[in-house]
Amino acid sequence: MTTLNSEQQRAVNTTEGPVLIVAGAGAGKTGVITHRILNLIKKGVSPHSILAITFTNKAAKEMRERVYALIAQESSINRPISMNERPFMSTFHSLGVHIIRENAQLLGLTRHFTIFDRSDSRRAIKEAMTACSIDPKKVDPGTVLNMISRAKGDGHTRLEYLDAAKEFMQETVANVWEKYDSILAKEKSLDFDDLLSKTAQLLEKYPAVRKHYQNVWKYVHIDEYQDTNKVQYRIAKYLADASVSDPTTGEVTPVNNICVVGDADQNIYSWRGATIENILNFEKDYPTAAVITLEKNYRSTKTILAAANNVIERNVMRKKKTLYTDNDQGEKISLIVSYTENEEARAIADIARGLIARGSSPKEIAVLYRANFQSRALEEAFIKKNIPYQLVGVRFFERKEVKDVLSYVKAALNRESAGDIARIINVPVRGIGKVTVAKVISGKENELPAGTRAKVSQFWKLLDDIKKEIEEKKPSEAIKFIIQETGMERALHQGDAEDEERLLNIRELVTVAAQYDNYEDQTRDQTLEPETKVGPRVSPGIEAFLSNAALASDQDELTEDRDAVRLMTVHASKGLEFDHVFIAGLEQDLFPFKRMDEADIDKAGEEEERRLFYVAITRARKKVYFSYTMLRTIYGTQRVSLPSEFIDDIKKDLIEDQAPPERPSGAKALFIDF
């Protein structure tokens, strides 16, 4: 962004006190945040006094790159900005990792605590359920984990949750939670939700810690504020609630240099705890807040914005705004009507192939859908028509072989991480069975036969060697050492074609690690008082590598050099943009989505579904395609579909007249008894 419009300029220049920037889709909010940070530095604010938090690694990386580029280009900054003189820009979870590491002893942890990913948490939940005599086959561990996760995100402790329990299932979850927490503590580990709840606990329970970070970060920016949950809200408020006292009168004045950027119309994550009230109530929390609304869209055509405005204006829980643009009118929305989901997938693939043939880049085409199961038919169609595609949601860091290598790193740094040790002690095969693993984990290694003890001893020696390598070498060199010295490379090289692909994946991990070889922690030691700094530590690169691997999101899998059509859920598309966007499955009870056990969608759920549709439409720059089927097979049963009510929300002159679907070849007559 080379120039700023008047409202953007006002947002950049309003640097003191609380500020709410209501930024519509495509309104250039990232440019505003980055220019605001630059403006603070130009005014003389120390860069490391500035904090900027967003929700994905991809967004944080983009923000860092843009801020660094602006600083480098700004000739009026006549003093050098060193690596340690840069703003702290990260995700909420990465901020939590940083604060917890610097205060780990207060939580009974070391700074090399392990971060449980989803599969680690499921494993521990199953173990906790077994300890509580609950059969994981009768009670879904995923449901239990989700209930605990939601409670943590709402800021509840286990005891508070137990006290409020009204049903047997809630009491059961509270009991499992107790065992789950004990497993985490034993393994010196935290799960994703702990990274936030423990951070809030540190800031709340220890005034000196809270005051310290308030002194470090004097200007707080929170992006995507509408997506914050209750714990994230508390963290932001603790950090921003600084005050200054008059040396003469002693009068204390709140500072509250907090700038939040967001859009209630894009709140789509209530299912994971996001609270729309946080942004709607900002002016109540900070009565002196300046409110700036960004309504000019730089992304989409007038047609696309008109459709988006038609949709979202029906919602009540929002801050009123109307997006507008100076862009062209653009093409009307196309409506694709098909008999079945397979016909729909083929129709979408055919249009995508035509767009590519006419010069569109495949990566500028996205197919969005409400539920993951819809990807199956779409993938088949793209494969048959030989169209390059990328299914967003299959994460590199969740592949077994990649997790094995990462577990070697984590186990070498944290010998209490039983999950990682159990995962790799026999990878590759060393003749160490499950009984042996159980004895090792339970501290009964001395009961093993001499030959088995020797194998286990060799494993511990290997971890010692890896730890030394991690402490002394660059991250990429340490990963190479693990791949070679553990025997993983040799074992996979001797395997089949699938093993060859796994070998390529762990070699790719070396490439990923190399990005951290010259990593400098932008906040290393600057947030610590001199007397709290402790002895030798592993390189900041390996810490950042592990943290980012653990916190990777679906969008982090998107690489610009892969020219392929993107297939993803609407939720996964948040924050992205494409020239051409297909919205598949626009049928009643699918989008808007209604769960099987719901009699009807409540008002709050209906508004969130509409916000989700609004997000889908506003991903597009040039053209939107709506698609629905007359029949769809769900859970093995073919059902008659009705077009989504959302289509009727849009004025008819914005949508092209559609031709009736062609009867699929070989189709049988269908008789439906209404």
XYZ file of C-alpha atoms in Angstrom:
674
model
C 0.000 0.000 0.000
C 1.705 3.186 -1.179
C -0.990 5.638 -0.105
C -3.533 5.634 2.701
C -7.090 6.897 2.511
C -8.296 9.406 5.109
C -9.662 6.847 7.576
C -6.583 4.640 7.242
C -4.390 7.694 7.858
C -6.445 8.562 10.932
C -5.936 5.019 12.258
C -2.177 5.288 11.663
C -1.934 8.682 13.379
C -4.135 7.892 16.404
C -1.359 6.335 18.466
C -2.231 7.170 22.080
C -4.920 5.560 24.205
C -7.403 2.829 23.251
C -8.316 2.542 19.558
C -10.866 0.302 17.842
C -10.366 -0.100 14.090
C -13.409 -1.712 12.502
C -11.878 -3.067 9.305
C -14.118 -4.556 6.647
C -12.977 -7.407 4.411
C -10.291 -6.284 1.970
C -9.995 -2.857 3.611
C -6.207 -2.992 3.947
C -6.013 -3.629 7.684
C -2.552 -5.235 7.541
C -1.233 -2.148 5.779
C -2.788 0.037 8.465
C -1.247 -1.970 11.314
C 2.206 -2.018 9.726
C 2.141 1.717 8.905
C 0.920 2.434 12.428
C 3.906 0.534 13.849
C 6.225 2.471 11.533
C 4.614 5.738 12.628
C 5.216 4.899 16.301
C 8.899 4.225 15.576
C 9.184 7.475 13.623
C 7.745 9.269 16.653
C 10.588 7.882 18.750
C 8.948 4.830 20.317
C 11.485 2.061 20.844
C 10.653 -0.802 18.438
C 10.858 -3.461 21.145
C 8.179 -1.534 23.088
C 5.651 -2.471 20.387
C 3.618 -5.691 20.502
C 1.471 -6.929 17.608
C -0.532 -10.139 17.908
C -2.488 -11.997 15.238
C -3.922 -15.503 14.839
C -1.854 -17.490 12.318
C 1.838 -17.976 11.705
C 1.212 -16.970 8.080
C -0.337 -13.629 9.091
C 2.386 -12.962 11.674
C 5.101 -13.717 9.111
C 3.510 -11.370 6.565
C 3.237 -8.634 9.201
C 6.895 -9.002 10.208
C 8.108 -8.907 6.618
C 6.074 -5.800 5.819
C 7.150 -3.956 8.971
C 10.835 -4.786 8.415
C 10.566 -3.614 4.786
C 8.928 -0.337 5.858
C 11.634 0.273 8.477
C 14.371 -0.432 5.922
C 12.822 1.973 3.399
C 12.156 4.816 5.863
C 14.937 7.365 5.453
C 13.747 9.531 8.359
C 14.777 6.835 10.834
C 18.395 7.904 11.208
C 19.477 5.377 13.796
C 20.241 1.701 13.175
C 17.566 -0.824 14.000
C 19.347 -3.941 15.248
C 17.901 -7.449 15.378
C 17.019 -6.846 19.021
C 15.379 -3.537 18.177
C 12.333 -4.895 16.432
C 8.682 -5.067 17.444
C 7.406 -8.363 18.859
C 5.006 -9.733 16.244
C 3.553 -13.200 16.685
C 0.437 -15.259 17.294
C -1.279 -15.413 20.677
C 0.049 -18.935 21.214
C 3.617 -17.945 20.333
C 3.333 -15.009 22.731
C 2.215 -17.486 25.386
C 5.188 -19.758 24.675
C 7.528 -16.791 25.040
C 6.076 -15.574 28.344
C 5.863 -19.081 29.801
C 9.442 -19.916 28.821
C 10.718 -16.780 30.512
C 8.752 -17.628 33.671
C 8.744 -21.419 33.481
C 9.962 -21.958 37.053
C 6.867 -20.217 38.435
C 4.779 -22.953 36.768
C 7.055 -25.829 37.791
C 8.348 -26.204 34.237
C 11.650 -25.883 32.417
C 11.897 -23.600 29.394
C 12.098 -26.725 27.225
C 8.621 -27.936 28.147
C 6.860 -30.022 25.492
C 3.830 -28.676 23.621
C 1.178 -31.355 23.134
C -0.378 -31.373 19.687
C -3.871 -32.733 19.104
C -2.758 -36.362 18.829
C -0.619 -36.060 21.980
C -3.637 -34.693 23.836
C -5.891 -37.500 22.564
C -3.335 -40.071 23.714
C -3.190 -38.497 27.164
C -6.986 -38.198 27.358
C -7.346 -41.919 26.590
C -4.807 -42.692 29.301
C -6.688 -40.444 31.734
C -10.011 -42.092 30.847
C -8.556 -45.534 31.458
C -7.282 -44.347 34.856
C -10.861 -43.224 35.613
C -12.262 -46.617 34.485
C -13.972 -45.064 31.463
C -13.991 -47.081 28.245
C -12.717 -44.898 25.341
C -14.846 -47.041 23.019
C -18.032 -45.978 24.831
C -17.147 -42.340 25.477
C -15.435 -40.483 22.632
C -12.033 -39.128 23.773
C -12.313 -36.351 21.184
C -15.548 -35.122 22.762
C -13.960 -35.126 26.223
C -10.930 -33.244 24.905
C -13.150 -30.667 23.165
C -15.120 -30.050 26.360
C -11.923 -29.525 28.361
C -10.506 -27.298 25.625
C -13.647 -25.143 25.537
C -13.644 -24.789 29.330
C -9.985 -23.727 29.330
C -10.680 -21.245 26.533
C -13.502 -19.768 28.597
C -11.028 -19.245 31.428
C -12.388 -21.914 33.785
C -10.212 -24.011 36.077
C -10.991 -27.686 36.605
C -12.457 -27.022 40.054
C -14.679 -24.236 38.727
C -15.856 -26.557 35.972
C -16.588 -29.321 38.509
C -18.501 -26.956 40.810
C -20.676 -25.835 37.885
C -21.247 -29.374 36.553
C -24.952 -30.167 36.224
C -24.794 -33.390 34.232
C -23.074 -36.732 34.648
C -21.027 -36.154 31.473
C -19.661 -32.880 32.861
C -18.689 -34.579 36.131
C -17.002 -37.322 34.105
C -15.080 -34.740 32.083
C -13.965 -32.979 35.286
C -12.568 -36.252 36.667
C -10.758 -37.045 33.401
C -9.450 -33.471 33.354
C -7.776 -34.022 36.742
C -5.926 -37.110 35.472
C -5.127 -35.362 32.182
C -3.539 -32.438 34.017
C -1.468 -34.823 36.123
C -0.153 -36.466 32.927
C 0.760 -33.061 31.514
C 2.532 -32.111 34.753
C 4.410 -35.409 34.923
C 5.636 -35.007 31.354
C 6.545 -31.327 31.888
C 4.144 -30.484 29.066
C 1.375 -28.064 28.143
C -1.382 -28.382 25.561
C -2.472 -25.630 23.148
C -5.054 -24.233 25.546
C -2.538 -24.154 28.417
C -0.315 -21.865 26.368
C -3.026 -19.246 26.780
C -4.523 -20.120 30.180
C -1.112 -20.427 31.884
C -0.047 -17.100 30.365
C -3.173 -15.447 31.743
C -2.488 -17.136 35.091
C 1.057 -15.736 35.203
C -0.135 -12.221 34.396
C -2.969 -12.413 36.925
C -1.283 -14.223 39.813
C 2.096 -12.470 39.717
C 1.809 -8.650 39.703
C 5.570 -8.303 39.169
C 5.354 -10.420 35.990
C 2.375 -8.403 34.747
C 4.098 -5.088 35.491
C 7.269 -6.293 33.812
C 5.569 -7.039 30.479
C 3.496 -3.868 30.668
C 6.794 -1.982 30.936
C 8.295 -3.938 28.040
C 5.343 -3.596 25.614
C 3.939 -0.098 25.919
C 1.923 -0.240 22.677
C -0.290 -3.302 22.170
C -1.922 -4.234 18.844
C -4.401 -7.111 18.516
C -5.411 -8.184 15.009
C -8.622 -10.170 14.289
C -9.976 -9.067 17.669
C -13.395 -10.519 16.877
C -11.821 -13.980 17.052
C -10.431 -13.658 20.594
C -11.778 -15.966 23.273
C -12.170 -15.078 26.941
C -8.597 -16.020 27.891
C -7.075 -14.096 24.974
C -9.212 -11.134 25.994
C -7.778 -11.331 29.536
C -4.194 -11.524 28.245
C -4.698 -8.452 26.053
C -6.310 -6.537 28.911
C -3.575 -7.440 31.428
C -0.877 -6.271 29.023
C -2.686 -3.061 28.066
C -3.883 -1.992 31.528
C -0.721 -0.041 32.301
C -0.783 3.226 34.219
C 1.559 6.078 35.064
C 1.753 8.119 38.257
C 2.463 11.834 38.479
C 5.750 12.249 40.403
C 4.436 15.449 41.962
C 0.840 14.619 42.893
C 1.064 10.844 42.917
C -2.090 10.711 40.813
C -2.343 7.482 38.795
C -3.539 7.742 35.183
C -4.371 4.729 32.987
C -2.432 4.545 29.730
C -4.269 1.795 27.830
C -2.289 2.062 24.607
C -4.200 -0.788 23.003
C -5.219 -0.828 19.348
C -7.551 -3.637 18.295
C -8.439 -4.347 14.677
C -11.323 -6.520 13.649
C -14.732 -7.006 12.121
C -17.711 -8.472 13.940
C -19.033 -9.534 10.523
C -16.145 -11.996 10.254
C -16.584 -13.679 13.652
C -16.829 -17.347 12.608
C -15.120 -19.281 15.400
C -17.629 -19.401 18.285
C -17.357 -23.201 18.199
C -13.804 -22.882 19.486
C -14.578 -20.159 22.008
C -14.307 -16.899 20.041
C -16.531 -14.303 21.712
C -18.093 -11.661 19.471
C -18.890 -9.612 22.592
C -15.173 -8.782 22.965
C -15.248 -6.480 19.945
C -18.849 -5.320 20.412
C -18.087 -4.282 24.022
C -14.697 -2.659 23.406
C -16.090 0.837 23.950
C -17.559 -0.264 27.292
C -14.186 -1.655 28.361
C -12.429 1.512 27.220
C -14.899 4.454 27.343
C -12.316 6.892 25.907
C -11.674 4.701 22.864
C -11.370 6.229 19.412
C -13.427 4.249 16.872
C -12.337 4.259 13.230
C -14.232 2.378 10.518
C -12.529 1.192 7.316
C -15.204 0.558 4.684
C -13.287 1.032 1.435
C -12.488 -2.357 -0.093
C -9.399 -2.757 -2.290
C -9.954 -6.411 -3.200
C -13.284 -7.126 -4.833
C -15.537 -5.904 -7.617
C -18.643 -3.816 -6.979
C -20.829 -6.852 -7.749
C -19.104 -9.028 -5.159
C -19.350 -6.321 -2.490
C -23.017 -5.664 -3.264
C -23.738 -9.363 -2.756
C -21.725 -9.428 0.487
C -23.555 -6.349 1.801
C -26.931 -7.920 0.908
C -26.035 -10.944 2.993
C -24.521 -9.391 6.113
C -26.989 -6.516 6.571
C -29.542 -9.111 7.717
C -27.509 -9.730 10.879
C -28.270 -7.837 14.094
C -25.153 -8.533 16.201
C -22.747 -6.259 14.359
C -21.318 -2.760 14.055
C -23.039 -1.251 11.047
C -20.912 -0.589 7.995
C -21.250 -0.873 4.226
C -18.305 -1.893 2.091
C -17.651 0.062 -1.104
C -14.924 0.069 -3.758
C -13.523 2.052 -6.659
C -12.929 -1.220 -8.547
C -14.870 -2.213 -11.668
C -18.460 -3.438 -11.564
C -17.216 -6.913 -12.489
C -19.027 -10.028 -13.623
C -22.270 -11.260 -12.149
C -22.263 -14.237 -9.818
C -22.664 -17.536 -11.668
C -25.014 -20.186 -10.333
C -24.150 -23.848 -10.934
C -27.001 -26.323 -10.452
C -26.224 -30.059 -10.564
C -28.102 -33.283 -9.888
C -25.575 -34.839 -7.495
C -22.355 -33.987 -5.695
C -20.343 -35.896 -8.310
C -21.946 -33.866 -11.121
C -21.283 -30.708 -9.095
C -17.611 -31.605 -8.687
C -17.230 -32.307 -12.416
C -18.934 -29.010 -13.312
C -16.644 -27.040 -10.985
C -13.572 -28.853 -12.316
C -14.611 -28.133 -15.920
C -15.027 -24.412 -15.242
C -11.719 -24.302 -13.353
C -9.990 -26.032 -16.275
C -11.491 -23.459 -18.634
C -10.255 -20.590 -16.463
C -6.744 -22.068 -16.466
C -6.860 -22.549 -20.247
C -7.740 -18.871 -20.623
C -4.717 -17.794 -18.584
C -5.773 -17.877 -14.928
C -3.185 -19.201 -12.511
C -4.451 -22.355 -10.739
C -3.409 -20.972 -7.320
C -5.742 -18.005 -7.901
C -8.726 -20.367 -7.967
C -10.313 -21.640 -4.739
C -13.137 -24.086 -4.112
C -14.685 -23.515 -0.699
C -17.086 -25.795 1.146
C -18.810 -25.902 4.519
C -17.915 -29.453 5.620
C -14.768 -31.517 5.122
C -16.600 -34.528 3.653
C -17.379 -32.471 0.528
C -13.732 -32.605 -0.545
C -13.932 -36.281 -1.561
C -15.990 -35.760 -4.735
C -14.056 -32.607 -5.619
C -10.691 -34.363 -5.308
C -11.852 -37.219 -7.530
C -13.027 -34.803 -10.210
C -9.787 -32.801 -10.192
C -7.730 -35.998 -10.366
C -9.742 -37.384 -13.298
C -9.433 -34.127 -15.221
C -5.723 -33.837 -14.405
C -6.072 -30.418 -12.753
C -3.391 -29.570 -10.181
C -4.933 -29.004 -6.744
C -3.938 -28.670 -3.116
C -6.193 -29.909 -0.334
C -5.649 -27.474 2.518
C -5.809 -29.181 5.897
C -3.326 -32.035 5.406
C -0.525 -30.679 7.555
C 3.117 -31.433 6.899
C 3.931 -31.461 10.617
C 1.248 -34.077 11.305
C 2.840 -36.707 9.063
C 4.086 -39.661 11.098
C 7.704 -39.571 9.961
C 7.950 -35.820 10.547
C 6.488 -36.173 14.040
C 8.995 -38.948 14.754
C 11.930 -36.643 14.025
C 10.403 -33.835 16.085
C 9.841 -36.266 18.962
C 13.571 -37.036 18.988
C 14.277 -33.325 19.430
C 11.660 -32.919 22.164
C 12.672 -36.075 24.042
C 16.332 -35.045 23.960
C 15.437 -31.707 25.560
C 12.762 -33.035 27.928
C 13.305 -36.544 29.306
C 9.964 -36.309 31.125
C 8.057 -36.262 27.825
C 6.740 -39.810 28.061
C 4.647 -39.487 24.911
C 7.640 -38.587 22.766
C 9.806 -41.305 24.311
C 7.128 -43.942 23.798
C 6.737 -42.768 20.211
C 10.384 -43.094 19.162
C 12.044 -45.620 21.469
C 11.419 -48.289 18.829
C 11.628 -46.068 15.711
C 13.261 -47.383 13.688
C 12.778 -50.892 15.047
C 15.222 -51.731 17.862
C 13.519 -54.802 19.275
C 11.944 -52.834 22.116
C 8.364 -54.000 22.686
C 5.328 -52.472 24.407
C 5.995 -54.199 27.733
C 9.515 -52.771 27.786
C 8.232 -49.307 26.900
C 5.706 -49.476 29.743
C 8.438 -50.394 32.233
C 10.732 -47.627 30.970
C 7.969 -45.021 31.215
C 6.987 -46.176 34.715
C 10.611 -46.067 35.967
C 11.032 -49.857 36.245
C 13.928 -50.173 33.831
C 15.903 -52.179 36.405
C 13.363 -55.025 36.064
C 14.277 -55.588 32.416
C 16.519 -58.438 31.226
C 20.156 -57.473 30.688
C 19.925 -57.605 26.884
C 16.864 -55.360 26.812
C 18.441 -52.955 29.310
C 21.406 -52.625 26.942
C 19.089 -51.653 24.073
C 17.358 -49.057 26.256
C 20.730 -47.751 27.422
C 21.781 -47.257 23.806
C 18.596 -45.291 23.229
C 19.361 -42.968 26.169
C 22.891 -42.527 24.832
C 21.438 -41.576 21.450
C 19.251 -38.918 23.105
C 22.333 -37.566 24.920
C 24.169 -37.312 21.597
C 21.190 -35.555 20.002
C 20.956 -33.085 22.887
C 24.632 -32.229 22.499
C 24.121 -31.740 18.754
C 21.132 -29.474 19.377
C 23.103 -27.352 21.842
C 26.151 -26.984 19.622
C 24.926 -27.040 16.019
C 22.487 -25.196 13.796
C 18.909 -26.563 13.647
C 19.320 -28.024 10.139
C 22.530 -29.799 11.142
C 20.842 -31.210 14.243
C 17.932 -32.554 12.166
C 20.343 -34.129 9.670
C 22.150 -35.777 12.585
C 18.880 -37.227 13.913
C 17.797 -38.566 10.531
C 21.150 -40.277 10.009
C 22.186 -41.393 13.505
C 18.811 -42.816 14.516
C 18.818 -45.049 11.435
C 15.581 -43.531 10.072
C 17.178 -42.534 6.763
C 18.646 -45.982 6.227
C 15.417 -47.795 7.133
C 13.244 -45.665 4.845
C 15.757 -45.841 2.000
C 15.455 -49.632 2.051
C 11.640 -49.575 2.025
C 8.933 -49.323 -0.625
C 7.617 -46.358 -2.627
C 5.668 -45.026 0.347
C 8.828 -45.138 2.457
C 10.613 -43.219 -0.275
C 7.998 -40.478 0.029
C 8.455 -40.491 3.817
C 12.189 -40.117 3.306
C 11.578 -37.087 1.099
C 9.384 -35.611 3.837
C 12.019 -35.894 6.569
C 14.617 -34.464 4.206
C 12.215 -31.589 3.588
C 12.199 -31.097 7.357
C 15.912 -30.271 7.096
C 14.995 -27.545 4.608
C 12.368 -26.196 7.010
C 14.867 -26.235 9.890
C 17.426 -24.368 7.783
C 15.127 -21.336 7.883
C 16.022 -21.081 11.579
C 19.801 -21.559 11.226
C 20.486 -17.850 11.538
C 17.456 -17.098 13.646
C 17.796 -14.382 16.233
C 15.128 -14.255 18.920
C 13.841 -10.685 18.566
C 13.038 -10.605 22.272
C 15.772 -12.832 23.644
C 16.807 -11.600 27.094
C 15.317 -8.147 26.571
C 12.264 -9.073 28.658
C 14.324 -10.567 31.484
C 15.753 -8.719 34.410
C 19.547 -9.269 34.611
C 19.341 -11.327 37.787
C 16.801 -13.735 36.257
C 18.948 -14.755 33.281
C 20.076 -18.333 33.629
C 22.921 -20.511 32.294
C 23.490 -21.965 28.832
C 20.516 -22.451 26.575
C 19.919 -24.158 23.270
C 19.874 -21.942 20.201
C 16.862 -19.641 19.801
C 16.478 -21.160 16.342
C 15.671 -24.647 17.632
C 13.175 -23.204 20.129
C 11.419 -21.210 17.403
C 11.514 -24.241 15.065
C 9.793 -26.465 17.663
C 7.238 -23.814 18.613
C 6.253 -23.045 15.035
C 6.050 -26.737 14.154
C 3.705 -27.321 17.096
C 1.558 -24.281 16.339
C 1.345 -24.658 12.544
C -2.101 -24.069 11.056
C -3.790 -25.218 7.852
C -2.816 -22.004 6.057
C 0.864 -22.573 6.824
C 0.755 -25.433 4.316
C 0.015 -22.999 1.478
C 3.132 -22.299 -0.522
C 3.196 -19.646 -3.214
C 5.428 -21.731 -5.459
C 2.852 -24.513 -5.736
C 0.583 -23.513 -8.605
C -2.534 -25.510 -7.805
C -6.243 -24.919 -7.239
C -6.962 -24.649 -3.506
C -9.653 -26.884 -2.006
C -10.580 -25.909 1.565
C -13.319 -25.265 4.073
C -14.611 -21.713 4.369
C -13.151 -21.567 7.892
C -9.682 -22.366 6.512
C -9.995 -19.618 3.881
C -10.274 -16.794 6.427
C -7.691 -14.114 5.649
C -6.966 -15.403 2.137
C -8.002 -14.032 -1.254
C -8.283 -15.412 -4.788
C -9.315 -14.189 -8.236
C -12.009 -16.855 -8.638
C -13.965 -18.447 -5.781
C -16.411 -21.363 -5.985
C -18.728 -21.901 -3.008
C -19.887 -25.515 -3.245
C -22.822 -27.174 -1.510
C -25.023 -24.101 -1.071
C -27.944 -26.144 0.192
C -30.268 -25.776 3.137
C -28.967 -27.638 6.225
C -25.503 -27.895 4.659
C -24.802 -24.162 4.272
C -26.297 -22.860 6.534
C -25.190 -25.954 8.398
C -27.568 -27.738 10.752
C -26.374 -30.589 12.920
C -28.332 -33.811 12.851
C -29.378 -33.484 16.494
C -30.656 -29.908 16.043
C -34.342 -29.244 15.559
C -33.488 -25.805 14.205
C -30.605 -23.345 14.156
C -30.872 -20.730 16.901
C -30.536 -17.018 16.147
C -26.862 -16.819 17.167
C -26.026 -19.881 15.067
C -27.936 -18.487 12.089
C -26.007 -15.208 12.264
C -22.676 -17.020 12.470
C -23.526 -19.127 9.421
C -24.380 -15.917 7.570
C -21.061 -14.387 8.647
C -19.335 -17.495 7.318
C -21.060 -17.075 3.946
C -20.036 -13.398 3.955
C -16.413 -14.448 4.543
C -16.640 -16.914 1.646
C -17.949 -14.289 -0.793
C -15.368 -11.668 0.195
C -12.437 -13.989 -0.516
C -12.956 -13.260 -4.231
C -11.364 -10.493 -6.258
C -12.972 -10.982 -9.675
C -15.644 -13.657 -9.789
C -17.810 -15.808 -7.490
C -19.579 -19.057 -8.392
C -22.418 -20.454 -6.268
C -23.099 -24.166 -6.585
C -25.765 -26.493 -5.234
C -27.135 -29.941 -6.022
C -30.645 -31.327 -6.274
C -29.591 -34.565 -4.573
C -26.722 -35.186 -2.145
C -25.579 -38.365 -0.440
C -24.904 -37.807 3.257
C -24.066 -40.620 5.654
C -24.785 -43.130 2.886
C -28.295 -41.857 2.197
C -29.268 -39.874 -0.887
C -31.370 -36.868 0.065
C -33.315 -34.233 -1.821
C -31.593 -30.833 -1.480
C -33.099 -27.373 -1.346
C -31.113 -24.300 -2.400
C -29.643 -22.355 0.499
C -31.692 -19.456 1.854
C -28.505 -17.389 1.553
C -28.879 -17.309 -2.231
C -32.245 -15.559 -1.782
C -30.583 -12.909 0.404
C -28.819 -11.559 -2.692
C -30.549 -9.293 -5.192
C -31.444 -11.181 -8.346
C -29.770 -8.694 -10.690
C -26.386 -9.692 -9.202
C -26.781 -13.354 -10.243
C -26.689 -14.714 -13.792
C -29.674 -16.681 -14.990
C -28.824 -20.341 -14.717
C -29.586 -23.096 -17.179
C -31.183 -26.282 -15.776
C -28.678 -29.067 -15.144
C -28.098 -31.596 -17.856
C -29.295 -35.054 -16.969
C -26.220 -37.135 -16.055
C -25.384 -39.841 -18.568
C -26.690 -43.239 -17.533
C -28.958 -41.738 -14.854
C -31.941 -43.773 -13.810
C -35.410 -42.333 -13.374
C -35.904 -41.067 -9.855
C -39.255 -41.258 -8.080
C -39.569 -39.202 -4.914
C -42.544 -39.575 -2.605
C -43.227 -36.262 -0.869
